[in-house]
GROMACS .gro file of C-alpha atoms in nm:
model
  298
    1UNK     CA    1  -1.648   0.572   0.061
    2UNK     CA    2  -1.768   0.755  -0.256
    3UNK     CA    3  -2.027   1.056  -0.166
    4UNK     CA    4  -2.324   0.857  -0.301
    5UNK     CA    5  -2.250   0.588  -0.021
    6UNK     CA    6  -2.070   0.348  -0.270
    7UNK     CA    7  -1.736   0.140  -0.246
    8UNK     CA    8  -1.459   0.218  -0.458
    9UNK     CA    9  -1.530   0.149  -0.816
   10UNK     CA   10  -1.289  -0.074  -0.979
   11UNK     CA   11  -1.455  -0.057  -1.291
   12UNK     CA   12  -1.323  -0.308  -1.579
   13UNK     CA   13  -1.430  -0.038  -1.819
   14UNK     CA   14  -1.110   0.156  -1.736
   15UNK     CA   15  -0.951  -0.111  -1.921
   16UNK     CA   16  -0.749  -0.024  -2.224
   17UNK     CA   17  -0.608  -0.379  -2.312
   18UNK     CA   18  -0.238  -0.288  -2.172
   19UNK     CA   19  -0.283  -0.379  -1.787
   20UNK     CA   20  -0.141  -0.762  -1.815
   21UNK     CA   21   0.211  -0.592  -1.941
   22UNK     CA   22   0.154  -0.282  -1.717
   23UNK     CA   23   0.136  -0.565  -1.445
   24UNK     CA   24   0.460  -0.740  -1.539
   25UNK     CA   25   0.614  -0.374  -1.582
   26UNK     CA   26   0.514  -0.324  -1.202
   27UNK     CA   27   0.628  -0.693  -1.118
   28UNK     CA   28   0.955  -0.649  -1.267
   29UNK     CA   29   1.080  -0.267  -1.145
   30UNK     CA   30   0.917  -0.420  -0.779
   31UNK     CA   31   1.146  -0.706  -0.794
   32UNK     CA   32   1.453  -0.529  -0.890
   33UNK     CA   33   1.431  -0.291  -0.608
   34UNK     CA   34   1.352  -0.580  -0.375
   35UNK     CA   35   1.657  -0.722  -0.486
   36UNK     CA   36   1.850  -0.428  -0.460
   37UNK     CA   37   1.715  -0.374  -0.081
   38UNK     CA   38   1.819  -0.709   0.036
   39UNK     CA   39   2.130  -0.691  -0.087
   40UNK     CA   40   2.204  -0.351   0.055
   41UNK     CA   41   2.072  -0.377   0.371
   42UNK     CA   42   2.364  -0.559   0.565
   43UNK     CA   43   2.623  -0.358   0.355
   44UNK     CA   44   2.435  -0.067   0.517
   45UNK     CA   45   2.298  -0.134   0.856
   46UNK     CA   46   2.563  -0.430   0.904
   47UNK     CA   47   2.732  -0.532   1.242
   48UNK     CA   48   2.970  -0.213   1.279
   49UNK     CA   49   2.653   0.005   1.244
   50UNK     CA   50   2.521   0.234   0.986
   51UNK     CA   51   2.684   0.559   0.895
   52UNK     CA   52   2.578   0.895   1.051
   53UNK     CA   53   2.389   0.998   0.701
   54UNK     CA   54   2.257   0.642   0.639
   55UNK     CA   55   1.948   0.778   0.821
   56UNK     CA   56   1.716   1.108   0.835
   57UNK     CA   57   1.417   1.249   0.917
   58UNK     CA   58   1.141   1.393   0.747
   59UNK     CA   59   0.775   1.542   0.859
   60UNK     CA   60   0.843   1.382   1.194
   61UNK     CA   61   1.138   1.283   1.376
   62UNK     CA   62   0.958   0.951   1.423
   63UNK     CA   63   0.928   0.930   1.057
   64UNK     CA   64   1.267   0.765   0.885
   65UNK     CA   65   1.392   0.794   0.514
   66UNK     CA   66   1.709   0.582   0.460
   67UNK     CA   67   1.950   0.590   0.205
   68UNK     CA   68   1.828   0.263   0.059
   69UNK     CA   69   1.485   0.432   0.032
   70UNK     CA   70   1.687   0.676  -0.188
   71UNK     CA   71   1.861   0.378  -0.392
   72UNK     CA   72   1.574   0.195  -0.449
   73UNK     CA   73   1.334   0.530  -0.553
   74UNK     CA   74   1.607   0.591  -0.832
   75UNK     CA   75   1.631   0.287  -0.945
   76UNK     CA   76   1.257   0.230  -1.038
   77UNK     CA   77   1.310   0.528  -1.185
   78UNK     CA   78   1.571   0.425  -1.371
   79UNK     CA   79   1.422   0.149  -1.520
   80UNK     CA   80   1.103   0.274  -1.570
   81UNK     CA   81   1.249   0.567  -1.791
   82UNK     CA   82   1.435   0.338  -2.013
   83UNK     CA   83   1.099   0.089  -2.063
   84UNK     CA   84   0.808   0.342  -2.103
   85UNK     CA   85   0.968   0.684  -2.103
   86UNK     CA   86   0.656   0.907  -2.198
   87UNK     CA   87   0.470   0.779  -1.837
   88UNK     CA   88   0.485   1.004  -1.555
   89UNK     CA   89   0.605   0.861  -1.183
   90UNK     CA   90   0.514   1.005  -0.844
   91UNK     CA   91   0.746   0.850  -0.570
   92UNK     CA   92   0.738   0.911  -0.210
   93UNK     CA   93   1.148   0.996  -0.164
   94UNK     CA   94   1.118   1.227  -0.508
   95UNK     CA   95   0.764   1.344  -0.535
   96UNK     CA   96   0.634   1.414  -0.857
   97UNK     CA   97   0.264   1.563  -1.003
   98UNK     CA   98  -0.037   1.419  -1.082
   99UNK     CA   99  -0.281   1.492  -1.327
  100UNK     CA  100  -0.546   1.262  -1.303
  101UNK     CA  101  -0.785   1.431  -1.637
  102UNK     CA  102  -0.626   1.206  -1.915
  103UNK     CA  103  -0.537   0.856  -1.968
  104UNK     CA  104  -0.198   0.941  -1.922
  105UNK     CA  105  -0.024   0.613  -1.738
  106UNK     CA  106   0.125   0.777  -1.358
  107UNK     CA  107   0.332   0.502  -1.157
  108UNK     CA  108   0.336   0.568  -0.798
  109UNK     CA  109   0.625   0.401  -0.578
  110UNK     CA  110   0.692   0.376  -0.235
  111UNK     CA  111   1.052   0.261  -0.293
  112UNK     CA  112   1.053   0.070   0.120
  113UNK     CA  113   0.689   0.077   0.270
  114UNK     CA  114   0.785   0.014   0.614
  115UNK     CA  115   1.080   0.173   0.709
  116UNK     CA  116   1.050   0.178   1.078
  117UNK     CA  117   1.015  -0.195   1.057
  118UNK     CA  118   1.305  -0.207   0.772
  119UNK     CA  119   1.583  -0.023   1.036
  120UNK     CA  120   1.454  -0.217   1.332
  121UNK     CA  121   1.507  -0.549   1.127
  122UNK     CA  122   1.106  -0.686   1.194
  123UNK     CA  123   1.063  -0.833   0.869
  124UNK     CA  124   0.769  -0.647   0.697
  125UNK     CA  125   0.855  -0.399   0.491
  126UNK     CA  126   0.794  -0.430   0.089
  127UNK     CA  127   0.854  -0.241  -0.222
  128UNK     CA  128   0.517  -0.104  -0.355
  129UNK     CA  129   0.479  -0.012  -0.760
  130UNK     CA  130   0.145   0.080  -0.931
  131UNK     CA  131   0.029   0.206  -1.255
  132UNK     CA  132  -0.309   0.442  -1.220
  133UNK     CA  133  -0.463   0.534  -1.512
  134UNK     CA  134  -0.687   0.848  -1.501
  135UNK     CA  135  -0.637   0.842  -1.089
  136UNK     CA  136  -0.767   0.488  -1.110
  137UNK     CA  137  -0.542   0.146  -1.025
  138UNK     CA  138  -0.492  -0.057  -1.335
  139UNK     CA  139  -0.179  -0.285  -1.224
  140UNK     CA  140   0.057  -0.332  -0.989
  141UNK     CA  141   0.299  -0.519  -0.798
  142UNK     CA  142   0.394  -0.553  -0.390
  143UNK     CA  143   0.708  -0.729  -0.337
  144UNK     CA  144   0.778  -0.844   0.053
  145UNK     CA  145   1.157  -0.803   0.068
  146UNK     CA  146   1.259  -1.091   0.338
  147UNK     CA  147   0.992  -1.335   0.206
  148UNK     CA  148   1.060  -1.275  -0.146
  149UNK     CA  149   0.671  -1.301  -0.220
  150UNK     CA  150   0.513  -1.086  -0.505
  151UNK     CA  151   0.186  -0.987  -0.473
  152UNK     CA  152   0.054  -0.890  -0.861
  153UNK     CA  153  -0.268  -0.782  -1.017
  154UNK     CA  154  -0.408  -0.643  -1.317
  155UNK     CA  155  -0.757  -0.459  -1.372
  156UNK     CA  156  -1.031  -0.741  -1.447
  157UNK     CA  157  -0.731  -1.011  -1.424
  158UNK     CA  158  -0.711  -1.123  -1.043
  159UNK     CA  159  -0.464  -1.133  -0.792
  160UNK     CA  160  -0.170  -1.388  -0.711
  161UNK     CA  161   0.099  -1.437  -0.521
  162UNK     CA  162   0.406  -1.565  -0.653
  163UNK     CA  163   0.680  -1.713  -0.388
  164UNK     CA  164   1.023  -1.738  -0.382
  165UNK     CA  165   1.009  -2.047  -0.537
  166UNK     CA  166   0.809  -1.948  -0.796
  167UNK     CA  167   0.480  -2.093  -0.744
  168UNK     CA  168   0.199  -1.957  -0.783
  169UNK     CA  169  -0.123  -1.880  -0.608
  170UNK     CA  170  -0.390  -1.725  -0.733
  171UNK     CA  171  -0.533  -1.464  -0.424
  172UNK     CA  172  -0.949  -1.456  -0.239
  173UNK     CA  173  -1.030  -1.274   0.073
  174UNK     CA  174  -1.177  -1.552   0.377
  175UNK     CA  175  -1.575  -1.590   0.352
  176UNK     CA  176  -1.645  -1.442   0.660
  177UNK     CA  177  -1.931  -1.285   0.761
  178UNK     CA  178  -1.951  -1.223   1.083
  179UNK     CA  179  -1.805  -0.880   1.219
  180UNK     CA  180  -1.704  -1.005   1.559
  181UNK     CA  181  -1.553  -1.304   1.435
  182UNK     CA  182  -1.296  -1.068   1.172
  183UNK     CA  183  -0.944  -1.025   1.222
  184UNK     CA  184  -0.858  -0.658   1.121
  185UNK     CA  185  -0.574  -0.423   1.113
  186UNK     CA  186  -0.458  -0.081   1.118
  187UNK     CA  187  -0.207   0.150   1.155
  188UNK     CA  188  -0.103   0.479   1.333
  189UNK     CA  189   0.034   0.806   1.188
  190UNK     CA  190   0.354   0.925   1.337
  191UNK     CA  191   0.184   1.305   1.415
  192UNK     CA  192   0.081   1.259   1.782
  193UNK     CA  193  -0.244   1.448   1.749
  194UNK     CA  194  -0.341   1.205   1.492
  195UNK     CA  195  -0.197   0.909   1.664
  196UNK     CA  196  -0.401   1.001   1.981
  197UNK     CA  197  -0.734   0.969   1.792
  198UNK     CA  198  -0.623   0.701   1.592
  199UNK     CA  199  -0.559   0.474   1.986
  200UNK     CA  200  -0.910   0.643   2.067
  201UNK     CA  201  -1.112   0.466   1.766
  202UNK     CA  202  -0.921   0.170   1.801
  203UNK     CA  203  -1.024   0.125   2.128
  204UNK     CA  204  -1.397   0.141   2.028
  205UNK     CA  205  -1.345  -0.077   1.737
  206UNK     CA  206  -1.166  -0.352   1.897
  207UNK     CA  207  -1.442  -0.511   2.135
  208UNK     CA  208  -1.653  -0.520   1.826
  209UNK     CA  209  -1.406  -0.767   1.589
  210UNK     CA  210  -1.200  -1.060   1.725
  211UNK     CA  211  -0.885  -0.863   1.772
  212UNK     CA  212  -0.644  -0.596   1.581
  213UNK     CA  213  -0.309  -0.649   1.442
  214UNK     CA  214  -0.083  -0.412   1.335
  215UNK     CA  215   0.196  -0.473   1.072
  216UNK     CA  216   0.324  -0.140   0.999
  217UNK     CA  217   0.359  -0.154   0.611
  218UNK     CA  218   0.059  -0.031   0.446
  219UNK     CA  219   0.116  -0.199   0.100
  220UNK     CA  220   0.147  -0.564   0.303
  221UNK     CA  221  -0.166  -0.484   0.514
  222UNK     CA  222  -0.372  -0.490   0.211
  223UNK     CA  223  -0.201  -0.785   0.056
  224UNK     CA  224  -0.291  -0.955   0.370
  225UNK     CA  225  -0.642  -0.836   0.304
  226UNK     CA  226  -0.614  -1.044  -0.018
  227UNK     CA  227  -0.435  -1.383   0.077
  228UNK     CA  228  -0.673  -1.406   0.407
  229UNK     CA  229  -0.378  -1.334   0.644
  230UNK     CA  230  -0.646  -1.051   0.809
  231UNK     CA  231  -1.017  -1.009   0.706
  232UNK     CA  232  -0.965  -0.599   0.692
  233UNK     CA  233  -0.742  -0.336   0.692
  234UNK     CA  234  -0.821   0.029   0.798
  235UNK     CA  235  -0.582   0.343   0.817
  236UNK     CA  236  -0.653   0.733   0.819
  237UNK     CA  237  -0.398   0.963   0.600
  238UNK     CA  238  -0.209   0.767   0.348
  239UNK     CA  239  -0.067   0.892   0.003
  240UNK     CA  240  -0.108   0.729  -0.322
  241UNK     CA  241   0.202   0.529  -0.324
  242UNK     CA  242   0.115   0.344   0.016
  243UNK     CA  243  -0.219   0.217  -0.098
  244UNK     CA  244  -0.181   0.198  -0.519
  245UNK     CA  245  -0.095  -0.140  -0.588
  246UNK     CA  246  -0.179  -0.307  -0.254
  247UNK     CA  247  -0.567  -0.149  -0.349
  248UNK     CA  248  -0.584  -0.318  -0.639
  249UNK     CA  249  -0.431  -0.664  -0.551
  250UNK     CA  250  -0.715  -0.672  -0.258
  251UNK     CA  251  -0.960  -0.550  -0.495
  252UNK     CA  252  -0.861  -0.823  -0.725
  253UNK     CA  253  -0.910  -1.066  -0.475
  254UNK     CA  254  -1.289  -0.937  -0.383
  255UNK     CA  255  -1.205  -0.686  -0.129
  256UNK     CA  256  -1.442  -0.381  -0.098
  257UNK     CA  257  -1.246  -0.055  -0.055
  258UNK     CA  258  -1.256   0.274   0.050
  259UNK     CA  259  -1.017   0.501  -0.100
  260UNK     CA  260  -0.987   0.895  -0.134
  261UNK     CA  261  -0.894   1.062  -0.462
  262UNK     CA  262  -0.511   0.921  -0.548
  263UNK     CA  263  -0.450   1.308  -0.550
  264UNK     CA  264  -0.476   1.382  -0.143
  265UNK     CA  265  -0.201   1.332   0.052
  266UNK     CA  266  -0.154   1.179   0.374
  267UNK     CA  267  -0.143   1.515   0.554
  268UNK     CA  268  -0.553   1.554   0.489
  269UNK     CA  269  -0.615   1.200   0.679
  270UNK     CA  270  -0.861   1.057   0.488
  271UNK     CA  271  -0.934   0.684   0.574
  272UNK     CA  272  -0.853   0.369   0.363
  273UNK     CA  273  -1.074   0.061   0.406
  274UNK     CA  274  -1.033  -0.277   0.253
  275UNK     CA  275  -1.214  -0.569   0.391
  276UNK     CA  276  -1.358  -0.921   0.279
  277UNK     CA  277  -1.678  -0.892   0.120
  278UNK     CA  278  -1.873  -1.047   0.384
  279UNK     CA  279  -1.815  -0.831   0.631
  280UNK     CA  280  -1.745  -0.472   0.429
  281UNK     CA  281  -2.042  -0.300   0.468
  282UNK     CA  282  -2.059  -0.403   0.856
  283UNK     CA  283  -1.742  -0.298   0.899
  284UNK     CA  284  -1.787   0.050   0.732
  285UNK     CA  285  -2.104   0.089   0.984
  286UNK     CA  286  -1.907   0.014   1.246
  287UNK     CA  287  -1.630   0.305   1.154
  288UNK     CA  288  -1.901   0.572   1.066
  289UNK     CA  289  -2.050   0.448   1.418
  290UNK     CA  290  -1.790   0.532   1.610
  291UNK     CA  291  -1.674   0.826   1.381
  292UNK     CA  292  -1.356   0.694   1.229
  293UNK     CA  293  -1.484   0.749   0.902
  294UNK     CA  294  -1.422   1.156   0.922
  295UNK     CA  295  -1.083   1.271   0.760
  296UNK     CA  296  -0.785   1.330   1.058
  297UNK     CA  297  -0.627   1.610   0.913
  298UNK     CA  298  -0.218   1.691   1.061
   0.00000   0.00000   0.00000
């Protein structure tokens, strides 16, 4: 939440007239690296086992970068050079800068949101692919690898989901309204001080709401926000590329969200909120209640 107490803004005024193709830009690099994961994965991580350098570390030893993480990074890259070369790109495997002052296009990419779940085989991981606009979401694309669903929005132009089989459906958060009748998730960092007070708020948050689940891929817990799957999502430190496009598509679908600046990263643990609109605002009282809306810093 905003200083002045307010959600997000998603405000259609951002628009410049470029998000639908922006949107199938996102939909298209998303699906490719999808693609590229799925086909990879067994040739990597097959029966005889991966490789000794198919697997690292990075902040954490509990945190896991693969070397499809690598493949798919580069080839969004790739592509994304050869179809709108003058844009900027800030990826989670290669980093990149920001500058969020001009109406310069960045596209942030989480090339496999979900890795622990990707190397353990639990099918929920995704490839993640947005285009900000002055720090602000204008399109993007979430593409769930093993269900081959992509999750698509544009500024002002909705949400949908498109399936494997290539229908289509167009995306709405559940009309709830009642707080302890809401089905919300969250996640936990893989630093154990922040893990520790993540377990402590969760604790005081679930006897409040009809339960917790807890996915483990950002991007997909806020698509779930936006095809009713869960009626909120909350989660202290992520970056840009974890939240970018999965924002939007819940936004698109009339989630409220809370969101820092697209230029802090996850090591400064500021929350992420996005919840159905009938229970937003009880749901952000309930956080600031029990203190979960303060920043949990590494």
């Amino acid at each position: 939440m905003r200083a002045d107490g307010e959600f997000y803004p998603f405000d259609q005024q951002r628009a410049r007239g470029d998000e639908a193709e922006l949107r199938r830009i996102a939909v298209e690099l998303a699906e490719a690296a999808a693609a590229h994961v799925r086909v990879r994965r067994p040739e990597v991580f097959g029966p005889a086992g991966a490789p000794a350098d198919a697997v690292q570390t990075k902040g954490h030893p509990t945190d896991p970068v693969t070397v499809l993480d690598k493949e798919s990074e580069q080839l969004i890259r790739r592509l994304l050079a050869e179809r709108r070369p003058a844009d900027a790109i800030v990826g989670e495997e290669e980093g990149g800068r920001f500058n969020t002052a001009d109406d310069q296009v960045h596209w942030v990419v989480d090339p496999i949101d979900g890795t622990v779940n990707f190397l353990y085989g639990v099918p929920a991981y995704a490839v993640s692919v947005a285009a900000l606009r002055g720090g602000h979401p204008v399109a993007g694309a979430v593409v769930d690898i093993v269900a081959a669903d992509t999750y698509s929005a544009a500024l002002g132009q909705g949400a949908t989901r498109t399936a494997a089989d290539g229908s289509v459906e167009r995306l709405s958060c559940n009309p709830v309204d009642a707080l302890p009748l809401a089905l919300v998730s969250t996640g936990f960092a893989y630093s154990a001080v922040r893990r520790t007070r993540q377990g402590a708020l969760v604790a005081l948050v679930l006897p409040r709401v009809r339960d917790i689940r807890r996915f483990g891929a950002a991007a997909l817990e806020l698509c779930n926000v936006a095809c009713g799957r869960v009626d909120a999502y909350y989660e202290h430190g992520l970056n840009s590329w974890d939240w970018g496009a999965g924002a939007l598509i819940a936004a698109e679908a009339g989630a409220r969200l809370v969101l820092p600046p697209a230029t802090a990263g996850g090591v400064e643990g500021e929350l992420v909120v996005a919840a159905a609109p009938g229970i937003a605002e009880k749901l952000v009282a309930l956080l600031t209640e029990v203190g979960a809306t303060a920043a949990i810093p590494e």
